[in-house]
Amino acid sequence: MRFYQLPISERRKMLLQNGIKLNHVDDDLLSELDLLSENVIGKLTLPLSVLQTAIVNGQSFQVPMATEESSVVAAANHGLNIFNQNGGVSAKSERTGIWGQLVFEVAEFSLAEFEAKKPDYLKLVNEEFASLVKHGGGVRQIIAEVKTDLLFLRVLVDPAESMGANRTNTILEFLGQKISQDFTIEKLYAILSNYPSQYTCAKVSLAFASLTKTKDEKIGEKIAQKIVLLSKIGQEDPYRAVTNNKGIMNGVDAILLATGNDFRAVEAACHQAASLSGSYQSLSNWRIEDNKLVGEIKLPLAIGVVGGSIKSRSDVQVAYRILRQVTASELAEIIAAVGLANNLAALLAISTVGIQKGHMSLQIRNVLKNLTATDEEKNSVKELMQKQKRYSETDAKKFLQEIREENN
């Protein structure tokens, strides 16, 4: 038998025999994981964190995040706290559909004849997939274009509350077979496209004073001006833009992972969206308007709250219990809000203390958490780490040893 055909216990046994030490995993959990992927031999664990309050469109949500990076959660929390002080985030999601693509090889083809038959194809496919239509989805549009000897069809599929990837591919195969028969042409491929769609916009308007701990409006205004300048640089300089967008995706991906959505597809769409102008630009935009700092973000979020592996994963269901009953549009709006919050937190750090200081504070906290020492000793180690700007676990242990030698 091939490796993928073996029971999990046999796969694990083979690795053990090769000297690879494996962590213990409950048999029931392994069986569940084996249904989700291939060649499964164990699991990796990400911390599941929660943001206590995100005010989006006047509603308060608790937000799950799955990430190993504590600074991502801290940044999101910091940004959201500022947003909440200013009434929260206004957001709007356009669930228009995701694009699928059909390509045929054609020698001679009548585009006019196809356009005449297009309404029939729309009717036929929506009758075939009546269950999707019943849930509020369906095929909305077919766009045809001939390039040299190829016929390109773009098919817009409304997936209702699901991500819709598998359903879209099934629809495309059905449609492709019918068109091939009707026009005696050969289908080259039929597959969904991760081209940007399902856009969600989020916007905040922030008082200058809310940008500072001291609530000093003049200092806040200076910080706001720096943030606007950083935003302008991100629109003009791809080196800055890609890092800006990575910071946004820190928050976005963490929620996508927690909710069982395809973060890879969203990443691809977001980076394409950042390039639609012809050059790579920041996905966010900050400006001063009416004596306030105004931030906006527009993200393509082809996501769902049902279907796929969402219902079959017990860990993902925890995330939805935290969120409570949310629609796909609401989840997209929450995700965009958190992405913008992460962005603000990063820009604030760059504009004030510098990004490294915040990261190192969290690094110290994580190192001290795993240090076997008294609270008093940990405080002394922390002071030495900050003073000497040495942040590794090895440094912490060395400082602890020095402190104990001095006290003896």
PDB file of N, CA and C in Angstrom, residues 176-273:
ATOM      1  N   GLY A 176     -19.536  23.810 -18.858  1.00  0.00           N
ATOM      2  CA  GLY A 176     -18.550  23.537 -19.898  1.00  0.00           C
ATOM      3  C   GLY A 176     -18.927  22.358 -20.768  1.00  0.00           C
ATOM      4  N   GLN A 177     -19.455  21.313 -20.146  1.00  0.00           N
ATOM      5  CA  GLN A 177     -19.864  20.130 -20.905  1.00  0.00           C
ATOM      6  C   GLN A 177     -21.015  20.458 -21.859  1.00  0.00           C
ATOM      7  N   LYS A 178     -21.967  21.249 -21.376  1.00  0.00           N
ATOM      8  CA  LYS A 178     -23.114  21.608 -22.214  1.00  0.00           C
ATOM      9  C   LYS A 178     -22.691  22.468 -23.401  1.00  0.00           C
ATOM     10  N   ILE A 179     -21.833  23.455 -23.164  1.00  0.00           N
ATOM     11  CA  ILE A 179     -21.385  24.339 -24.242  1.00  0.00           C
ATOM     12  C   ILE A 179     -20.535  23.575 -25.251  1.00  0.00           C
ATOM     13  N   SER A 180     -19.680  22.679 -24.761  1.00  0.00           N
ATOM     14  CA  SER A 180     -18.850  21.858 -25.658  1.00  0.00           C
ATOM     15  C   SER A 180     -19.719  21.060 -26.621  1.00  0.00           C
ATOM     16  N   GLN A 181     -20.786  20.473 -26.098  1.00  0.00           N
ATOM     17  CA  GLN A 181     -21.699  19.676 -26.929  1.00  0.00           C
ATOM     18  C   GLN A 181     -22.447  20.551 -27.935  1.00  0.00           C
ATOM     19  N   ASP A 182     -22.933  21.696 -27.487  1.00  0.00           N
ATOM     20  CA  ASP A 182     -23.751  22.556 -28.355  1.00  0.00           C
ATOM     21  C   ASP A 182     -22.954  23.160 -29.503  1.00  0.00           C
ATOM     22  N   PHE A 183     -21.687  23.500 -29.244  1.00  0.00           N
ATOM     23  CA  PHE A 183     -20.899  24.200 -30.254  1.00  0.00           C
ATOM     24  C   PHE A 183     -19.775  23.339 -30.840  1.00  0.00           C
ATOM     25  N   THR A 184     -19.704  22.093 -30.385  1.00  0.00           N
ATOM     26  CA  THR A 184     -18.668  21.159 -30.849  1.00  0.00           C
ATOM     27  C   THR A 184     -17.278  21.792 -30.719  1.00  0.00           C
ATOM     28  N   ILE A 185     -16.995  22.227 -29.530  1.00  0.00           N
ATOM     29  CA  ILE A 185     -15.682  22.811 -29.241  1.00  0.00           C
ATOM     30  C   ILE A 185     -15.092  22.092 -28.033  1.00  0.00           C
ATOM     31  N   GLU A 186     -13.758  22.147 -27.922  1.00  0.00           N
ATOM     32  CA  GLU A 186     -13.078  21.425 -26.846  1.00  0.00           C
ATOM     33  C   GLU A 186     -12.777  22.348 -25.674  1.00  0.00           C
ATOM     34  N   LYS A 187     -13.155  21.919 -24.501  1.00  0.00           N
ATOM     35  CA  LYS A 187     -12.894  22.684 -23.281  1.00  0.00           C
ATOM     36  C   LYS A 187     -11.430  22.515 -22.888  1.00  0.00           C
ATOM     37  N   LEU A 188     -10.735  23.631 -22.699  1.00  0.00           N
ATOM     38  CA  LEU A 188      -9.349  23.590 -22.263  1.00  0.00           C
ATOM     39  C   LEU A 188      -9.259  23.473 -20.743  1.00  0.00           C
ATOM     40  N   TYR A 189     -10.030  24.302 -20.041  1.00  0.00           N
ATOM     41  CA  TYR A 189     -10.111  24.162 -18.581  1.00  0.00           C
ATOM     42  C   TYR A 189     -11.344  24.883 -18.050  1.00  0.00           C
ATOM     43  N   ALA A 190     -11.725  24.480 -16.851  1.00  0.00           N
ATOM     44  CA  ALA A 190     -12.850  25.087 -16.141  1.00  0.00           C
ATOM     45  C   ALA A 190     -12.482  25.131 -14.666  1.00  0.00           C
ATOM     46  N   ILE A 191     -12.317  26.336 -14.113  1.00  0.00           N
ATOM     47  CA  ILE A 191     -11.902  26.456 -12.713  1.00  0.00           C
ATOM     48  C   ILE A 191     -12.251  27.848 -12.203  1.00  0.00           C
ATOM     49  N   LEU A 192     -12.511  27.919 -10.913  1.00  0.00           N
ATOM     50  CA  LEU A 192     -12.792  29.226 -10.336  1.00  0.00           C
ATOM     51  C   LEU A 192     -11.558  30.108 -10.434  1.00  0.00           C
ATOM     52  N   SER A 193     -11.775  31.407 -10.356  1.00  0.00           N
ATOM     53  CA  SER A 193     -10.675  32.362 -10.334  1.00  0.00           C
ATOM     54  C   SER A 193     -10.662  33.055  -8.976  1.00  0.00           C
ATOM     55  N   ASN A 194      -9.463  33.257  -8.454  1.00  0.00           N
ATOM     56  CA  ASN A 194      -9.330  34.009  -7.207  1.00  0.00           C
ATOM     57  C   ASN A 194      -9.154  35.500  -7.458  1.00  0.00           C
ATOM     58  N   TYR A 195      -9.522  35.925  -8.669  1.00  0.00           N
ATOM     59  CA  TYR A 195      -9.466  37.348  -9.002  1.00  0.00           C
ATOM     60  C   TYR A 195     -10.341  38.116  -8.004  1.00  0.00           C
ATOM     61  N   PRO A 196      -9.936  39.328  -7.608  1.00  0.00           N
ATOM     62  CA  PRO A 196     -10.671  40.064  -6.580  1.00  0.00           C
ATOM     63  C   PRO A 196     -12.171  40.205  -6.868  1.00  0.00           C
ATOM     64  N   SER A 197     -12.958  39.850  -5.867  1.00  0.00           N
ATOM     65  CA  SER A 197     -14.413  40.022  -5.915  1.00  0.00           C
ATOM     66  C   SER A 197     -14.907  40.053  -4.479  1.00  0.00           C
ATOM     67  N   GLN A 198     -16.204  40.162  -4.284  1.00  0.00           N
ATOM     68  CA  GLN A 198     -16.793  40.188  -2.944  1.00  0.00           C
ATOM     69  C   GLN A 198     -16.119  41.256  -2.080  1.00  0.00           C
ATOM     70  N   TYR A 199     -16.077  42.475  -2.582  1.00  0.00           N
ATOM     71  CA  TYR A 199     -15.359  43.538  -1.879  1.00  0.00           C
ATOM     72  C   TYR A 199     -16.066  43.979  -0.599  1.00  0.00           C
ATOM     73  N   THR A 200     -15.263  44.273   0.411  1.00  0.00           N
ATOM     74  CA  THR A 200     -15.753  44.819   1.669  1.00  0.00           C
ATOM     75  C   THR A 200     -14.972  46.089   1.984  1.00  0.00           C
ATOM     76  N   CYS A 201     -15.691  47.152   2.315  1.00  0.00           N
ATOM     77  CA  CYS A 201     -15.072  48.420   2.666  1.00  0.00           C
ATOM     78  C   CYS A 201     -15.306  48.700   4.148  1.00  0.00           C
ATOM     79  N   ALA A 202     -14.298  49.234   4.816  1.00  0.00           N
ATOM     80  CA  ALA A 202     -14.421  49.625   6.213  1.00  0.00           C
ATOM     81  C   ALA A 202     -13.821  51.018   6.374  1.00  0.00           C
ATOM     82  N   LYS A 203     -14.438  51.812   7.254  1.00  0.00           N
ATOM     83  CA  LYS A 203     -14.012  53.212   7.416  1.00  0.00           C
ATOM     84  C   LYS A 203     -14.092  53.625   8.880  1.00  0.00           C
ATOM     85  N   VAL A 204     -13.113  54.420   9.329  1.00  0.00           N
ATOM     86  CA  VAL A 204     -13.134  54.997  10.675  1.00  0.00           C
ATOM     87  C   VAL A 204     -12.807  56.477  10.589  1.00  0.00           C
ATOM     88  N   SER A 205     -13.323  57.228  11.560  1.00  0.00           N
ATOM     89  CA  SER A 205     -13.029  58.647  11.683  1.00  0.00           C
ATOM     90  C   SER A 205     -12.598  58.880  13.129  1.00  0.00           C
ATOM     91  N   LEU A 206     -11.332  59.288  13.327  1.00  0.00           N
ATOM     92  CA  LEU A 206     -10.736  59.299  14.657  1.00  0.00           C
ATOM     93  C   LEU A 206     -10.362  60.708  15.102  1.00  0.00           C
ATOM     94  N   ALA A 207     -10.781  61.053  16.307  1.00  0.00           N
ATOM     95  CA  ALA A 207     -10.354  62.307  16.909  1.00  0.00           C
ATOM     96  C   ALA A 207      -8.856  62.249  17.171  1.00  0.00           C
ATOM     97  N   PHE A 208      -8.164  63.367  16.948  1.00  0.00           N
ATOM     98  CA  PHE A 208      -6.711  63.395  17.150  1.00  0.00           C
ATOM     99  C   PHE A 208      -6.329  62.955  18.562  1.00  0.00           C
ATOM    100  N   ALA A 209      -7.089  63.392  19.540  1.00  0.00           N
ATOM    101  CA  ALA A 209      -6.748  63.109  20.939  1.00  0.00           C
ATOM    102  C   ALA A 209      -6.752  61.617  21.244  1.00  0.00           C
ATOM    103  N   SER A 210      -7.563  60.850  20.504  1.00  0.00           N
ATOM    104  CA  SER A 210      -7.657  59.408  20.767  1.00  0.00           C
ATOM    105  C   SER A 210      -6.413  58.653  20.316  1.00  0.00           C
ATOM    106  N   LEU A 211      -5.525  59.330  19.596  1.00  0.00           N
ATOM    107  CA  LEU A 211      -4.302  58.689  19.117  1.00  0.00           C
ATOM    108  C   LEU A 211      -3.190  58.708  20.150  1.00  0.00           C
ATOM    109  N   THR A 212      -3.417  59.395  21.282  1.00  0.00           N
ATOM    110  CA  THR A 212      -2.390  59.509  22.320  1.00  0.00           C
ATOM    111  C   THR A 212      -2.916  59.007  23.655  1.00  0.00           C
ATOM    112  N   LYS A 213      -2.006  58.530  24.483  1.00  0.00           N
ATOM    113  CA  LYS A 213      -2.378  58.093  25.835  1.00  0.00           C
ATOM    114  C   LYS A 213      -2.761  59.284  26.705  1.00  0.00           C
ATOM    115  N   THR A 214      -2.139  60.426  26.430  1.00  0.00           N
ATOM    116  CA  THR A 214      -2.389  61.623  27.240  1.00  0.00           C
ATOM    117  C   THR A 214      -3.623  62.395  26.789  1.00  0.00           C
ATOM    118  N   LYS A 215      -4.211  61.993  25.666  1.00  0.00           N
ATOM    119  CA  LYS A 215      -5.382  62.673  25.084  1.00  0.00           C
ATOM    120  C   LYS A 215      -5.065  64.119  24.705  1.00  0.00           C
ATOM    121  N   ASP A 216      -3.820  64.352  24.342  1.00  0.00           N
ATOM    122  CA  ASP A 216      -3.383  65.683  23.922  1.00  0.00           C
ATOM    123  C   ASP A 216      -3.673  65.858  22.431  1.00  0.00           C
ATOM    124  N   GLU A 217      -4.563  66.793  22.105  1.00  0.00           N
ATOM    125  CA  GLU A 217      -5.008  66.945  20.722  1.00  0.00           C
ATOM    126  C   GLU A 217      -3.885  67.407  19.791  1.00  0.00           C
ATOM    127  N   LYS A 218      -3.021  68.300  20.278  1.00  0.00           N
ATOM    128  CA  LYS A 218      -1.942  68.806  19.422  1.00  0.00           C
ATOM    129  C   LYS A 218      -0.949  67.707  19.089  1.00  0.00           C
ATOM    130  N   ILE A 219      -0.586  66.902  20.110  1.00  0.00           N
ATOM    131  CA  ILE A 219       0.313  65.768  19.852  1.00  0.00           C
ATOM    132  C   ILE A 219      -0.369  64.774  18.919  1.00  0.00           C
ATOM    133  N   GLY A 220      -1.662  64.537  19.148  1.00  0.00           N
ATOM    134  CA  GLY A 220      -2.428  63.619  18.305  1.00  0.00           C
ATOM    135  C   GLY A 220      -2.467  64.061  16.858  1.00  0.00           C
ATOM    136  N   GLU A 221      -2.570  65.375  16.656  1.00  0.00           N
ATOM    137  CA  GLU A 221      -2.593  65.895  15.284  1.00  0.00           C
ATOM    138  C   GLU A 221      -1.262  65.655  14.582  1.00  0.00           C
ATOM    139  N   LYS A 222      -0.160  65.833  15.304  1.00  0.00           N
ATOM    140  CA  LYS A 222       1.163  65.569  14.722  1.00  0.00           C
ATOM    141  C   LYS A 222       1.317  64.095  14.350  1.00  0.00           C
ATOM    142  N   ILE A 223       0.809  63.218  15.223  1.00  0.00           N
ATOM    143  CA  ILE A 223       0.846  61.778  14.926  1.00  0.00           C
ATOM    144  C   ILE A 223       0.004  61.472  13.694  1.00  0.00           C
ATOM    145  N   ALA A 224      -1.173  62.089  13.622  1.00  0.00           N
ATOM    146  CA  ALA A 224      -2.064  61.886  12.475  1.00  0.00           C
ATOM    147  C   ALA A 224      -1.382  62.306  11.181  1.00  0.00           C
ATOM    148  N   GLN A 225      -0.666  63.414  11.216  1.00  0.00           N
ATOM    149  CA  GLN A 225       0.039  63.896  10.023  1.00  0.00           C
ATOM    150  C   GLN A 225       1.117  62.908   9.578  1.00  0.00           C
ATOM    151  N   LYS A 226       1.796  62.302  10.550  1.00  0.00           N
ATOM    152  CA  LYS A 226       2.803  61.284  10.214  1.00  0.00           C
ATOM    153  C   LYS A 226       2.142  60.058   9.589  1.00  0.00           C
ATOM    154  N   ILE A 227       0.997  59.673  10.131  1.00  0.00           N
ATOM    155  CA  ILE A 227       0.277  58.509   9.593  1.00  0.00           C
ATOM    156  C   ILE A 227      -0.163  58.777   8.159  1.00  0.00           C
ATOM    157  N   VAL A 228      -0.644  59.979   7.900  1.00  0.00           N
ATOM    158  CA  VAL A 228      -1.048  60.357   6.539  1.00  0.00           C
ATOM    159  C   VAL A 228       0.153  60.314   5.591  1.00  0.00           C
ATOM    160  N   LEU A 229       1.307  60.789   6.074  1.00  0.00           N
ATOM    161  CA  LEU A 229       2.513  60.750   5.245  1.00  0.00           C
ATOM    162  C   LEU A 229       2.925  59.313   4.953  1.00  0.00           C
ATOM    163  N   LEU A 230       2.879  58.436   5.975  1.00  0.00           N
ATOM    164  CA  LEU A 230       3.192  57.023   5.768  1.00  0.00           C
ATOM    165  C   LEU A 230       2.231  56.398   4.761  1.00  0.00           C
ATOM    166  N   SER A 231       0.957  56.783   4.855  1.00  0.00           N
ATOM    167  CA  SER A 231      -0.045  56.261   3.920  1.00  0.00           C
ATOM    168  C   SER A 231       0.268  56.698   2.493  1.00  0.00           C
ATOM    169  N   LYS A 232       0.666  57.957   2.335  1.00  0.00           N
ATOM    170  CA  LYS A 232       1.022  58.487   1.010  1.00  0.00           C
ATOM    171  C   LYS A 232       2.220  57.732   0.436  1.00  0.00           C
ATOM    172  N   ILE A 233       3.214  57.473   1.284  1.00  0.00           N
ATOM    173  CA  ILE A 233       4.389  56.719   0.840  1.00  0.00           C
ATOM    174  C   ILE A 233       3.960  55.318   0.386  1.00  0.00           C
ATOM    175  N   GLY A 234       3.031  54.705   1.141  1.00  0.00           N
ATOM    176  CA  GLY A 234       2.545  53.379   0.782  1.00  0.00           C
ATOM    177  C   GLY A 234       1.807  53.328  -0.539  1.00  0.00           C
ATOM    178  N   GLN A 235       1.247  54.471  -0.960  1.00  0.00           N
ATOM    179  CA  GLN A 235       0.579  54.527  -2.262  1.00  0.00           C
ATOM    180  C   GLN A 235       1.574  54.693  -3.403  1.00  0.00           C
ATOM    181  N   GLU A 236       2.759  55.188  -3.069  1.00  0.00           N
ATOM    182  CA  GLU A 236       3.739  55.520  -4.116  1.00  0.00           C
ATOM    183  C   GLU A 236       4.933  54.580  -4.161  1.00  0.00           C
ATOM    184  N   ASP A 237       5.237  53.932  -3.032  1.00  0.00           N
ATOM    185  CA  ASP A 237       6.450  53.119  -2.937  1.00  0.00           C
ATOM    186  C   ASP A 237       6.100  51.663  -2.627  1.00  0.00           C
ATOM    187  N   PRO A 238       6.320  50.745  -3.566  1.00  0.00           N
ATOM    188  CA  PRO A 238       5.941  49.344  -3.330  1.00  0.00           C
ATOM    189  C   PRO A 238       6.694  48.681  -2.181  1.00  0.00           C
ATOM    190  N   TYR A 239       7.910  49.153  -1.871  1.00  0.00           N
ATOM    191  CA  TYR A 239       8.661  48.581  -0.757  1.00  0.00           C
ATOM    192  C   TYR A 239       7.925  48.828   0.566  1.00  0.00           C
ATOM    193  N   ARG A 240       7.343  50.016   0.690  1.00  0.00           N
ATOM    194  CA  ARG A 240       6.546  50.312   1.882  1.00  0.00           C
ATOM    195  C   ARG A 240       5.170  49.639   1.789  1.00  0.00           C
ATOM    196  N   ALA A 241       4.590  49.635   0.602  1.00  0.00           N
ATOM    197  CA  ALA A 241       3.231  49.113   0.413  1.00  0.00           C
ATOM    198  C   ALA A 241       3.117  47.646   0.804  1.00  0.00           C
ATOM    199  N   VAL A 242       4.094  46.840   0.398  1.00  0.00           N
ATOM    200  CA  VAL A 242       3.994  45.405   0.664  1.00  0.00           C
ATOM    201  C   VAL A 242       4.077  45.124   2.157  1.00  0.00           C
ATOM    202  N   THR A 243       4.866  45.908   2.884  1.00  0.00           N
ATOM    203  CA  THR A 243       4.966  45.721   4.332  1.00  0.00           C
ATOM    204  C   THR A 243       3.707  46.222   5.020  1.00  0.00           C
ATOM    205  N   ASN A 244       3.169  47.331   4.540  1.00  0.00           N
ATOM    206  CA  ASN A 244       1.896  47.837   5.054  1.00  0.00           C
ATOM    207  C   ASN A 244       0.802  46.785   4.914  1.00  0.00           C
ATOM    208  N   ASN A 245       0.747  46.167   3.736  1.00  0.00           N
ATOM    209  CA  ASN A 245      -0.298  45.175   3.464  1.00  0.00           C
ATOM    210  C   ASN A 245      -0.090  43.888   4.243  1.00  0.00           C
ATOM    211  N   LYS A 246       1.168  43.532   4.481  1.00  0.00           N
ATOM    212  CA  LYS A 246       1.448  42.360   5.308  1.00  0.00           C
ATOM    213  C   LYS A 246       0.877  42.572   6.713  1.00  0.00           C
ATOM    214  N   GLY A 247       1.032  43.774   7.235  1.00  0.00           N
ATOM    215  CA  GLY A 247       0.487  44.086   8.546  1.00  0.00           C
ATOM    216  C   GLY A 247      -1.025  43.982   8.580  1.00  0.00           C
ATOM    217  N   ILE A 248      -1.675  44.413   7.515  1.00  0.00           N
ATOM    218  CA  ILE A 248      -3.131  44.272   7.407  1.00  0.00           C
ATOM    219  C   ILE A 248      -3.513  42.797   7.396  1.00  0.00           C
ATOM    220  N   MET A 249      -2.791  42.007   6.595  1.00  0.00           N
ATOM    221  CA  MET A 249      -3.115  40.594   6.456  1.00  0.00           C
ATOM    222  C   MET A 249      -2.824  39.806   7.728  1.00  0.00           C
ATOM    223  N   ASN A 250      -1.971  40.333   8.616  1.00  0.00           N
ATOM    224  CA  ASN A 250      -1.764  39.694   9.911  1.00  0.00           C
ATOM    225  C   ASN A 250      -3.106  39.464  10.609  1.00  0.00           C
ATOM    226  N   GLY A 251      -3.901  40.529  10.680  1.00  0.00           N
ATOM    227  CA  GLY A 251      -5.200  40.428  11.327  1.00  0.00           C
ATOM    228  C   GLY A 251      -6.212  39.660  10.502  1.00  0.00           C
ATOM    229  N   VAL A 252      -6.226  39.916   9.204  1.00  0.00           N
ATOM    230  CA  VAL A 252      -7.174  39.257   8.301  1.00  0.00           C
ATOM    231  C   VAL A 252      -6.985  37.741   8.326  1.00  0.00           C
ATOM    232  N   ASP A 253      -5.735  37.298   8.142  1.00  0.00           N
ATOM    233  CA  ASP A 253      -5.462  35.860   8.080  1.00  0.00           C
ATOM    234  C   ASP A 253      -5.799  35.158   9.388  1.00  0.00           C
ATOM    235  N   ALA A 254      -5.547  35.831  10.499  1.00  0.00           N
ATOM    236  CA  ALA A 254      -5.801  35.210  11.803  1.00  0.00           C
ATOM    237  C   ALA A 254      -7.278  34.890  11.988  1.00  0.00           C
ATOM    238  N   ILE A 255      -8.151  35.764  11.501  1.00  0.00           N
ATOM    239  CA  ILE A 255      -9.594  35.498  11.599  1.00  0.00           C
ATOM    240  C   ILE A 255     -10.010  34.450  10.568  1.00  0.00           C
ATOM    241  N   LEU A 256      -9.437  34.517   9.383  1.00  0.00           N
ATOM    242  CA  LEU A 256      -9.756  33.521   8.354  1.00  0.00           C
ATOM    243  C   LEU A 256      -9.395  32.118   8.825  1.00  0.00           C
ATOM    244  N   LEU A 257      -8.232  31.983   9.449  1.00  0.00           N
ATOM    245  CA  LEU A 257      -7.809  30.682   9.983  1.00  0.00           C
ATOM    246  C   LEU A 257      -8.757  30.206  11.079  1.00  0.00           C
ATOM    247  N   ALA A 258      -9.125  31.109  11.968  1.00  0.00           N
ATOM    248  CA  ALA A 258     -10.003  30.735  13.074  1.00  0.00           C
ATOM    249  C   ALA A 258     -11.375  30.299  12.592  1.00  0.00           C
ATOM    250  N   THR A 259     -11.843  30.890  11.485  1.00  0.00           N
ATOM    251  CA  THR A 259     -13.202  30.613  10.998  1.00  0.00           C
ATOM    252  C   THR A 259     -13.248  29.593   9.865  1.00  0.00           C
ATOM    253  N   GLY A 260     -12.117  28.946   9.583  1.00  0.00           N
ATOM    254  CA  GLY A 260     -12.109  27.882   8.586  1.00  0.00           C
ATOM    255  C   GLY A 260     -12.203  28.354   7.153  1.00  0.00           C
ATOM    256  N   ASN A 261     -11.844  29.605   6.903  1.00  0.00           N
ATOM    257  CA  ASN A 261     -11.885  30.134   5.542  1.00  0.00           C
ATOM    258  C   ASN A 261     -10.528  29.995   4.858  1.00  0.00           C
ATOM    259  N   ASP A 262     -10.530  30.139   3.556  1.00  0.00           N
ATOM    260  CA  ASP A 262      -9.322  29.924   2.756  1.00  0.00           C
ATOM    261  C   ASP A 262      -8.488  31.204   2.731  1.00  0.00           C
ATOM    262  N   PHE A 263      -7.533  31.302   3.665  1.00  0.00           N
ATOM    263  CA  PHE A 263      -6.708  32.507   3.741  1.00  0.00           C
ATOM    264  C   PHE A 263      -5.800  32.644   2.528  1.00  0.00           C
ATOM    265  N   ARG A 264      -5.440  31.524   1.894  1.00  0.00           N
ATOM    266  CA  ARG A 264      -4.551  31.590   0.724  1.00  0.00           C
ATOM    267  C   ARG A 264      -5.256  32.284  -0.449  1.00  0.00           C
ATOM    268  N   ALA A 265      -6.530  31.955  -0.643  1.00  0.00           N
ATOM    269  CA  ALA A 265      -7.299  32.578  -1.719  1.00  0.00           C
ATOM    270  C   ALA A 265      -7.480  34.069  -1.468  1.00  0.00           C
ATOM    271  N   VAL A 266      -7.764  34.421  -0.235  1.00  0.00           N
ATOM    272  CA  VAL A 266      -7.948  35.831   0.107  1.00  0.00           C
ATOM    273  C   VAL A 266      -6.643  36.598  -0.039  1.00  0.00           C
ATOM    274  N   GLU A 267      -5.531  35.993   0.393  1.00  0.00           N
ATOM    275  CA  GLU A 267      -4.215  36.624   0.228  1.00  0.00           C
ATOM    276  C   GLU A 267      -3.950  36.927  -1.248  1.00  0.00           C
ATOM    277  N   ALA A 268      -4.186  35.933  -2.109  1.00  0.00           N
ATOM    278  CA  ALA A 268      -3.921  36.110  -3.539  1.00  0.00           C
ATOM    279  C   ALA A 268      -4.774  37.244  -4.107  1.00  0.00           C
ATOM    280  N   ALA A 269      -6.059  37.265  -3.731  1.00  0.00           N
ATOM    281  CA  ALA A 269      -6.965  38.294  -4.237  1.00  0.00           C
ATOM    282  C   ALA A 269      -6.570  39.677  -3.729  1.00  0.00           C
ATOM    283  N   CYS A 270      -6.187  39.762  -2.459  1.00  0.00           N
ATOM    284  CA  CYS A 270      -5.818  41.058  -1.879  1.00  0.00           C
ATOM    285  C   CYS A 270      -4.568  41.634  -2.541  1.00  0.00           C
ATOM    286  N   HIS A 271      -3.588  40.787  -2.798  1.00  0.00           N
ATOM    287  CA  HIS A 271      -2.365  41.298  -3.427  1.00  0.00           C
ATOM    288  C   HIS A 271      -2.606  41.664  -4.894  1.00  0.00           C
ATOM    289  N   GLN A 272      -3.527  40.964  -5.554  1.00  0.00           N
ATOM    290  CA  GLN A 272      -3.903  41.370  -6.907  1.00  0.00           C
ATOM    291  C   GLN A 272      -4.642  42.708  -6.867  1.00  0.00           C
ATOM    292  N   ALA A 273      -5.535  42.858  -5.873  1.00  0.00           N
ATOM    293  CA  ALA A 273      -6.263  44.121  -5.728  1.00  0.00           C
ATOM    294  C   ALA A 273      -5.306  45.282  -5.488  1.00  0.00           C
TER     295      ALA A 273
END
